[in-house]
PDB file of C-alpha atoms in Angstrom:
ATOM      1  CA  MET A   1     -20.275  29.706  25.995  1.00  0.00           C
ATOM      2  CA  VAL A   2     -22.400  32.734  26.883  1.00  0.00           C
ATOM      3  CA  THR A   3     -24.965  30.505  28.556  1.00  0.00           C
ATOM      4  CA  LEU A   4     -22.272  28.794  30.631  1.00  0.00           C
ATOM      5  CA  ALA A   5     -20.995  32.196  31.840  1.00  0.00           C
ATOM      6  CA  ARG A   6     -24.500  33.175  33.010  1.00  0.00           C
ATOM      7  CA  GLU A   7     -25.058  29.855  34.767  1.00  0.00           C
ATOM      8  CA  GLN A   8     -21.941  30.402  36.872  1.00  0.00           C
ATOM      9  CA  GLU A   9     -22.433  34.088  37.696  1.00  0.00           C
ATOM     10  CA  THR A  10     -23.046  35.250  41.239  1.00  0.00           C
ATOM     11  CA  PRO A  11     -26.046  37.400  42.232  1.00  0.00           C
ATOM     12  CA  LEU A  12     -23.692  40.440  42.301  1.00  0.00           C
ATOM     13  CA  GLU A  13     -22.467  39.661  38.763  1.00  0.00           C
ATOM     14  CA  ALA A  14     -26.068  39.239  37.584  1.00  0.00           C
ATOM     15  CA  GLU A  15     -26.956  42.671  39.016  1.00  0.00           C
ATOM     16  CA  LEU A  16     -23.856  44.268  37.450  1.00  0.00           C
ATOM     17  CA  ARG A  17     -24.684  42.597  34.122  1.00  0.00           C
ATOM     18  CA  ARG A  18     -28.207  44.046  34.375  1.00  0.00           C
ATOM     19  CA  LEU A  19     -26.748  47.532  34.976  1.00  0.00           C
ATOM     20  CA  ALA A  20     -24.157  47.252  32.184  1.00  0.00           C
ATOM     21  CA  GLY A  21     -26.735  45.737  29.861  1.00  0.00           C
ATOM     22  CA  SER A  22     -29.124  48.647  30.388  1.00  0.00           C
ATOM     23  CA  VAL A  23     -26.701  51.031  28.657  1.00  0.00           C
ATOM     24  CA  PRO A  24     -28.207  52.224  25.352  1.00  0.00           C
ATOM     25  CA  ASP A  25     -26.390  51.471  22.115  1.00  0.00           C
ATOM     26  CA  PRO A  26     -24.736  54.743  20.968  1.00  0.00           C
ATOM     27  CA  GLU A  27     -25.836  54.284  17.339  1.00  0.00           C
ATOM     28  CA  LEU A  28     -29.284  52.793  18.012  1.00  0.00           C
ATOM     29  CA  PRO A  29     -30.349  54.319  21.347  1.00  0.00           C
ATOM     30  CA  VAL A  30     -33.694  52.494  21.262  1.00  0.00           C
ATOM     31  CA  LEU A  31     -31.737  49.296  22.025  1.00  0.00           C
ATOM     32  CA  SER A  32     -29.895  48.428  25.209  1.00  0.00           C
ATOM     33  CA  LEU A  33     -26.637  46.514  24.984  1.00  0.00           C
ATOM     34  CA  THR A  34     -28.475  43.447  26.320  1.00  0.00           C
ATOM     35  CA  GLU A  35     -31.107  43.727  23.589  1.00  0.00           C
ATOM     36  CA  LEU A  36     -28.360  44.171  20.979  1.00  0.00           C
ATOM     37  CA  GLY A  37     -26.720  41.007  22.339  1.00  0.00           C
ATOM     38  CA  VAL A  38     -23.189  42.411  22.622  1.00  0.00           C
ATOM     39  CA  LEU A  39     -22.803  42.098  26.408  1.00  0.00           C
ATOM     40  CA  ARG A  40     -21.306  38.645  26.971  1.00  0.00           C
ATOM     41  CA  ALA A  41     -20.470  38.487  30.696  1.00  0.00           C
ATOM     42  CA  VAL A  42     -19.600  40.422  33.832  1.00  0.00           C
ATOM     43  CA  HIS A  43     -17.026  39.015  36.269  1.00  0.00           C
ATOM     44  CA  SER A  44     -16.446  40.230  39.814  1.00  0.00           C
ATOM     45  CA  LEU A  45     -12.681  40.021  40.326  1.00  0.00           C
ATOM     46  CA  GLY A  46     -12.734  41.155  43.962  1.00  0.00           C
ATOM     47  CA  PRO A  47     -14.047  44.007  46.070  1.00  0.00           C
ATOM     48  CA  GLY A  48     -14.621  46.967  43.741  1.00  0.00           C
ATOM     49  CA  ARG A  49     -13.068  45.244  40.680  1.00  0.00           C
ATOM     50  CA  VAL A  50     -15.176  44.161  37.691  1.00  0.00           C
ATOM     51  CA  GLU A  51     -14.383  42.905  34.214  1.00  0.00           C
ATOM     52  CA  VAL A  52     -17.010  43.203  31.478  1.00  0.00           C
ATOM     53  CA  GLU A  53     -16.861  41.138  28.282  1.00  0.00           C
ATOM     54  CA  LEU A  54     -18.245  42.955  25.255  1.00  0.00           C
ATOM     55  CA  SER A  55     -18.416  41.730  21.638  1.00  0.00           C
ATOM     56  CA  PRO A  56     -18.238  44.278  18.813  1.00  0.00           C
ATOM     57  CA  THR A  57     -20.899  43.978  16.139  1.00  0.00           C
ATOM     58  CA  TYR A  58     -18.057  43.815  13.600  1.00  0.00           C
ATOM     59  CA  THR A  59     -14.286  44.234  13.625  1.00  0.00           C
ATOM     60  CA  GLY A  60     -13.448  47.907  13.820  1.00  0.00           C
ATOM     61  CA  CYS A  61     -16.916  48.992  14.953  1.00  0.00           C
ATOM     62  CA  PRO A  62     -16.418  52.606  16.096  1.00  0.00           C
ATOM     63  CA  ALA A  63     -19.198  52.307  18.679  1.00  0.00           C
ATOM     64  CA  ILE A  64     -17.258  49.848  20.871  1.00  0.00           C
ATOM     65  CA  GLU A  65     -15.293  52.671  22.539  1.00  0.00           C
ATOM     66  CA  ALA A  66     -18.469  54.615  23.353  1.00  0.00           C
ATOM     67  CA  MET A  67     -20.124  51.427  24.657  1.00  0.00           C
ATOM     68  CA  SER A  68     -17.107  50.725  26.888  1.00  0.00           C
ATOM     69  CA  ALA A  69     -17.033  54.279  28.259  1.00  0.00           C
ATOM     70  CA  ASP A  70     -20.780  54.199  28.970  1.00  0.00           C
ATOM     71  CA  ILE A  71     -20.517  50.836  30.775  1.00  0.00           C
ATOM     72  CA  GLU A  72     -17.621  52.132  32.870  1.00  0.00           C
ATOM     73  CA  ARG A  73     -19.596  55.293  33.741  1.00  0.00           C
ATOM     74  CA  VAL A  74     -22.710  53.350  34.787  1.00  0.00           C
ATOM     75  CA  LEU A  75     -20.772  50.885  36.949  1.00  0.00           C
ATOM     76  CA  HIS A  76     -18.704  53.717  38.528  1.00  0.00           C
ATOM     77  CA  GLU A  77     -21.994  55.480  39.372  1.00  0.00           C
ATOM     78  CA  HIS A  78     -23.089  52.298  41.167  1.00  0.00           C
ATOM     79  CA  GLY A  79     -19.995  52.112  43.359  1.00  0.00           C
ATOM     80  CA  ILE A  80     -17.586  50.004  41.320  1.00  0.00           C
ATOM     81  CA  PRO A  81     -14.294  51.938  41.273  1.00  0.00           C
ATOM     82  CA  GLU A  82     -12.305  49.628  38.965  1.00  0.00           C
ATOM     83  CA  VAL A  83     -14.042  48.571  35.726  1.00  0.00           C
ATOM     84  CA  THR A  84     -12.301  46.897  32.821  1.00  0.00           C
ATOM     85  CA  VAL A  85     -14.189  46.354  29.579  1.00  0.00           C
ATOM     86  CA  ARG A  86     -12.582  43.623  27.500  1.00  0.00           C
ATOM     87  CA  PRO A  87     -13.506  43.068  23.851  1.00  0.00           C
ATOM     88  CA  VAL A  88     -14.419  39.449  23.136  1.00  0.00           C
ATOM     89  CA  LEU A  89     -14.212  38.225  19.541  1.00  0.00           C
ATOM     90  CA  SER A  90     -15.201  34.594  20.121  1.00  0.00           C
ATOM     91  CA  PRO A  91     -17.960  33.685  19.732  1.00  0.00           C
ATOM     92  CA  ALA A  92     -18.398  36.385  17.124  1.00  0.00           C
ATOM     93  CA  TRP A  93     -21.449  38.573  17.474  1.00  0.00           C
ATOM     94  CA  SER A  94     -24.252  37.809  15.047  1.00  0.00           C
ATOM     95  CA  THR A  95     -27.485  39.626  14.286  1.00  0.00           C
ATOM     96  CA  ASP A  96     -29.111  36.452  15.622  1.00  0.00           C
ATOM     97  CA  ASP A  97     -27.940  37.671  19.056  1.00  0.00           C
ATOM     98  CA  ILE A  98     -30.451  40.541  18.932  1.00  0.00           C
ATOM     99  CA  THR A  99     -33.257  39.645  21.329  1.00  0.00           C
ATOM    100  CA  PRO A 100     -36.913  39.425  20.245  1.00  0.00           C
ATOM    101  CA  GLU A 101     -37.535  42.593  22.295  1.00  0.00           C
ATOM    102  CA  GLY A 102     -34.695  44.310  20.433  1.00  0.00           C
ATOM    103  CA  ARG A 103     -36.186  43.268  17.091  1.00  0.00           C
ATOM    104  CA  ARG A 104     -39.567  44.620  18.156  1.00  0.00           C
ATOM    105  CA  LYS A 105     -38.015  47.946  19.192  1.00  0.00           C
ATOM    106  CA  LEU A 106     -36.121  48.228  15.880  1.00  0.00           C
ATOM    107  CA  ARG A 107     -39.365  47.702  13.960  1.00  0.00           C
ATOM    108  CA  GLU A 108     -41.196  50.295  16.080  1.00  0.00           C
ATOM    109  CA  PHE A 109     -38.323  52.730  15.499  1.00  0.00           C
ATOM    110  CA  GLY A 110     -38.767  52.322  11.723  1.00  0.00           C
ATOM    111  CA  ILE A 111     -35.793  50.029  11.122  1.00  0.00           C
ATOM    112  CA  ALA A 112     -36.389  46.620   9.578  1.00  0.00           C
ATOM    113  CA  PRO A 113     -34.744  44.127  11.948  1.00  0.00           C
ATOM    114  CA  PRO A 114     -32.283  41.616  10.510  1.00  0.00           C
ATOM    115  CA  ARG A 115     -33.641  38.302   9.370  1.00  0.00           C
ATOM    116  CA  THR A 116     -32.481  35.373  11.468  1.00  0.00           C
ATOM    117  CA  THR A 117     -29.798  33.192   9.947  1.00  0.00           C
ATOM    118  CA  ARG A 118     -29.952  30.300  12.432  1.00  0.00           C
ATOM    119  CA  ALA A 119     -31.947  27.281  11.412  1.00  0.00           C
ATOM    120  CA  PRO A 120     -34.937  26.884  13.717  1.00  0.00           C
ATOM    121  CA  ALA A 121     -35.279  23.701  15.722  1.00  0.00           C
ATOM    122  CA  GLY A 122     -38.219  21.514  14.850  1.00  0.00           C
ATOM    123  CA  PRO A 123     -40.786  21.915  12.089  1.00  0.00           C
ATOM    124  CA  VAL A 124     -40.435  24.957   9.852  1.00  0.00           C
ATOM    125  CA  ALA A 125     -43.566  26.864   8.885  1.00  0.00           C
ATOM    126  CA  LEU A 126     -43.573  27.970   5.261  1.00  0.00           C
ATOM    127  CA  THR A 127     -45.390  30.977   3.861  1.00  0.00           C
ATOM    128  CA  LEU A 128     -45.742  32.153   0.300  1.00  0.00           C
ATOM    129  CA  SER A 129     -45.139  35.788  -0.453  1.00  0.00           C
ATOM    130  CA  PRO A 130     -43.905  37.855  -3.354  1.00  0.00           C
ATOM    131  CA  THR A 131     -40.202  38.270  -3.821  1.00  0.00           C
ATOM    132  CA  ARG A 132     -38.398  40.986  -5.672  1.00  0.00           C
ATOM    133  CA  ARG A 133     -35.240  40.417  -7.660  1.00  0.00           C
ATOM    134  CA  THR A 134     -33.074  43.135  -9.116  1.00  0.00           C
ATOM    135  CA  GLY A 135     -31.454  40.997 -11.787  1.00  0.00           C
ATOM    136  CA  ALA A 136     -31.374  37.540 -13.230  1.00  0.00           C
ATOM    137  CA  ASP A 137     -28.293  36.647 -11.174  1.00  0.00           C
ATOM    138  CA  ALA A 138     -29.604  38.036  -7.894  1.00  0.00           C
ATOM    139  CA  PRO A 139     -29.767  35.319  -5.253  1.00  0.00           C
ATOM    140  CA  ALA A 140     -33.176  34.551  -3.832  1.00  0.00           C
ATOM    141  CA  GLU A 141     -33.573  35.889  -0.346  1.00  0.00           C
ATOM    142  CA  GLU A 142     -36.307  35.961   2.223  1.00  0.00           C
ATOM    143  CA  PRO A 143     -38.577  38.958   1.584  1.00  0.00           C
ATOM    144  CA  LEU A 144     -38.069  41.875   3.902  1.00  0.00           C
ATOM    145  CA  ALA A 145     -41.125  43.441   5.523  1.00  0.00           C
ATOM    146  CA  CYS A 146     -41.519  47.210   5.629  1.00  0.00           C
ATOM    147  CA  PRO A 147     -41.441  48.369   9.291  1.00  0.00           C
ATOM    148  CA  HIS A 148     -44.108  50.990   8.499  1.00  0.00           C
ATOM    149  CA  CYS A 149     -46.858  49.014   6.701  1.00  0.00           C
ATOM    150  CA  GLY A 150     -45.657  45.393   6.786  1.00  0.00           C
ATOM    151  CA  SER A 151     -45.614  44.945   3.016  1.00  0.00           C
ATOM    152  CA  THR A 152     -42.881  42.699   1.659  1.00  0.00           C
ATOM    153  CA  ASP A 153     -42.853  44.596  -1.645  1.00  0.00           C
ATOM    154  CA  THR A 154     -39.580  46.397  -0.902  1.00  0.00           C
ATOM    155  CA  GLU A 155     -36.437  47.240  -2.819  1.00  0.00           C
ATOM    156  CA  LEU A 156     -32.827  47.942  -1.954  1.00  0.00           C
ATOM    157  CA  LEU A 157     -31.778  51.564  -2.613  1.00  0.00           C
ATOM    158  CA  SER A 158     -28.266  51.414  -1.150  1.00  0.00           C
ATOM    159  CA  ARG A 159     -26.183  48.737   0.560  1.00  0.00           C
ATOM    160  CA  PHE A 160     -25.198  51.336   3.167  1.00  0.00           C
ATOM    161  CA  SER A 161     -27.263  53.795   5.144  1.00  0.00           C
ATOM    162  CA  SER A 162     -26.596  55.987   8.179  1.00  0.00           C
ATOM    163  CA  THR A 163     -24.165  53.362   9.561  1.00  0.00           C
ATOM    164  CA  ALA A 164     -22.228  50.538   7.920  1.00  0.00           C
ATOM    165  CA  CYS A 165     -24.438  47.928   9.593  1.00  0.00           C
ATOM    166  CA  LYS A 166     -27.612  49.229   7.949  1.00  0.00           C
ATOM    167  CA  ALA A 167     -28.865  49.300   4.322  1.00  0.00           C
ATOM    168  CA  LEU A 168     -31.311  51.801   2.852  1.00  0.00           C
ATOM    169  CA  ARG A 169     -34.501  50.297   1.420  1.00  0.00           C
ATOM    170  CA  ARG A 170     -37.853  51.577   0.176  1.00  0.00           C
ATOM    171  CA  CYS A 171     -41.303  50.103   0.433  1.00  0.00           C
ATOM    172  CA  LEU A 172     -43.081  50.015  -2.930  1.00  0.00           C
ATOM    173  CA  ALA A 173     -46.495  49.796  -1.232  1.00  0.00           C
ATOM    174  CA  CYS A 174     -46.374  52.809   1.121  1.00  0.00           C
ATOM    175  CA  ARG A 175     -43.414  54.496  -0.677  1.00  0.00           C
ATOM    176  CA  GLU A 176     -41.561  55.132   2.603  1.00  0.00           C
ATOM    177  CA  PRO A 177     -37.780  54.659   2.763  1.00  0.00           C
ATOM    178  CA  PHE A 178     -36.444  52.756   5.760  1.00  0.00           C
ATOM    179  CA  ASP A 179     -33.230  51.387   7.205  1.00  0.00           C
ATOM    180  CA  HIS A 180     -32.627  47.647   7.348  1.00  0.00           C
ATOM    181  CA  PHE A 181     -30.262  46.250   9.968  1.00  0.00           C
ATOM    182  CA  LYS A 182     -28.175  43.915   7.784  1.00  0.00           C
ATOM    183  CA  GLU A 183     -27.748  40.267   8.722  1.00  0.00           C
ATOM    184  CA  LEU A 184     -24.320  39.154   9.923  1.00  0.00           C
TER     185      LEU A 184
END
């Protein structure tokens, strides 16, 4: 659905999407809204009238109002007097929507990016690495690499961190704590 919207957009809509997508995320300012994958489409409704489709990262995300206000401000500054930002819940946002560039920036900022949940197309490369379990009933999960040293010898300290979408973890190799952007 998102791909179809981009295929049908005009050059003006593509430019407005670029401007709206350059707005930094209010909670993770190292990421733009495009890199976070929440900007779904921009529609030109007529001279000076634009509608922006924006997906929240989760229902009730408090950042959606700040994102909307920032998009409106940027498009007003570029000569669009009437901007409507409409929340779009379908398709639901997923951490798989974060771009590879966004994942790289998260890692450089010291936040472990979310693991992908989509099955890759084609052959799947397998690697062996240590896993850490906290209890006999803990489900096996893909090891999480420390954004500081790359070690996968990490442990969960808290399911929540500075925001609800992040968990607090610690690397047992370099001993540094770090945030992990949880998979959705």
